Coordinates of C-alpha atoms in Angstrom, one line a residue:
M1 CA -6.3 3.6 -109.2
I2 CA -4.1 0.9 -107.5
L3 CA -1.0 2.9 -108.3
R4 CA -2.5 6.1 -106.7
H5 CA -3.5 4.0 -103.6
R6 CA 0.0 2.6 -103.3
L7 CA 1.7 6.0 -103.7
R8 CA -0.6 7.7 -101.2
H9 CA -0.1 5.0 -98.5
A10 CA 3.7 4.6 -99.1
F11 CA 4.5 8.1 -97.9
H12 CA 1.9 8.7 -95.2
S13 CA 2.3 5.7 -93.0
R14 CA 0.8 5.8 -89.6
P15 CA 3.3 5.4 -86.7
G16 CA 3.0 2.2 -84.7
T17 CA 1.4 0.1 -87.4
P18 CA 3.2 -3.2 -88.0
G19 CA 5.1 -3.7 -91.2
R20 CA 5.5 -0.1 -92.0
G21 CA 8.1 2.6 -91.3
H22 CA 11.5 1.7 -89.7
G23 CA 10.3 -1.1 -87.5
P24 CA 8.3 -1.3 -84.2
R25 CA 8.5 1.8 -82.1
P26 CA 9.2 1.3 -78.4
Q27 CA 6.3 2.0 -76.1
A28 CA 6.4 4.8 -73.5
S29 CA 6.5 2.4 -70.6
D30 CA 9.7 0.8 -72.0
I31 CA 11.4 4.1 -72.3
I32 CA 10.4 5.1 -68.8
L33 CA 11.8 1.8 -67.4
V34 CA 15.1 2.3 -69.2
M35 CA 15.4 5.8 -68.0
M36 CA 14.6 4.7 -64.4
A37 CA 17.2 2.0 -64.6
G38 CA 19.8 4.4 -65.9
L39 CA 19.0 6.8 -63.1
L40 CA 19.4 4.0 -60.5
V41 CA 22.8 3.1 -61.9
A42 CA 23.9 6.7 -61.9
V43 CA 22.8 7.1 -58.2
A44 CA 24.6 3.9 -57.2
I45 CA 27.8 5.0 -58.9
F46 CA 27.6 8.4 -57.3
K47 CA 27.1 6.8 -53.8
I48 CA 30.0 4.5 -54.4
L49 CA 32.3 7.3 -55.4
Q50 CA 31.2 9.5 -52.4
G51 CA 32.1 6.6 -50.0

């Protein structure tokens, strides 16, 4: 019974739970902030190149 429990929970891990999977997943707010920062840098470079 313990073996069946371990096998069932080894392959069907829930995303976002600590200690499982491939590490902590980034939150959506972090992804949005990184994308906005990248867009700001791209706009700044574009304006510098335009003069």
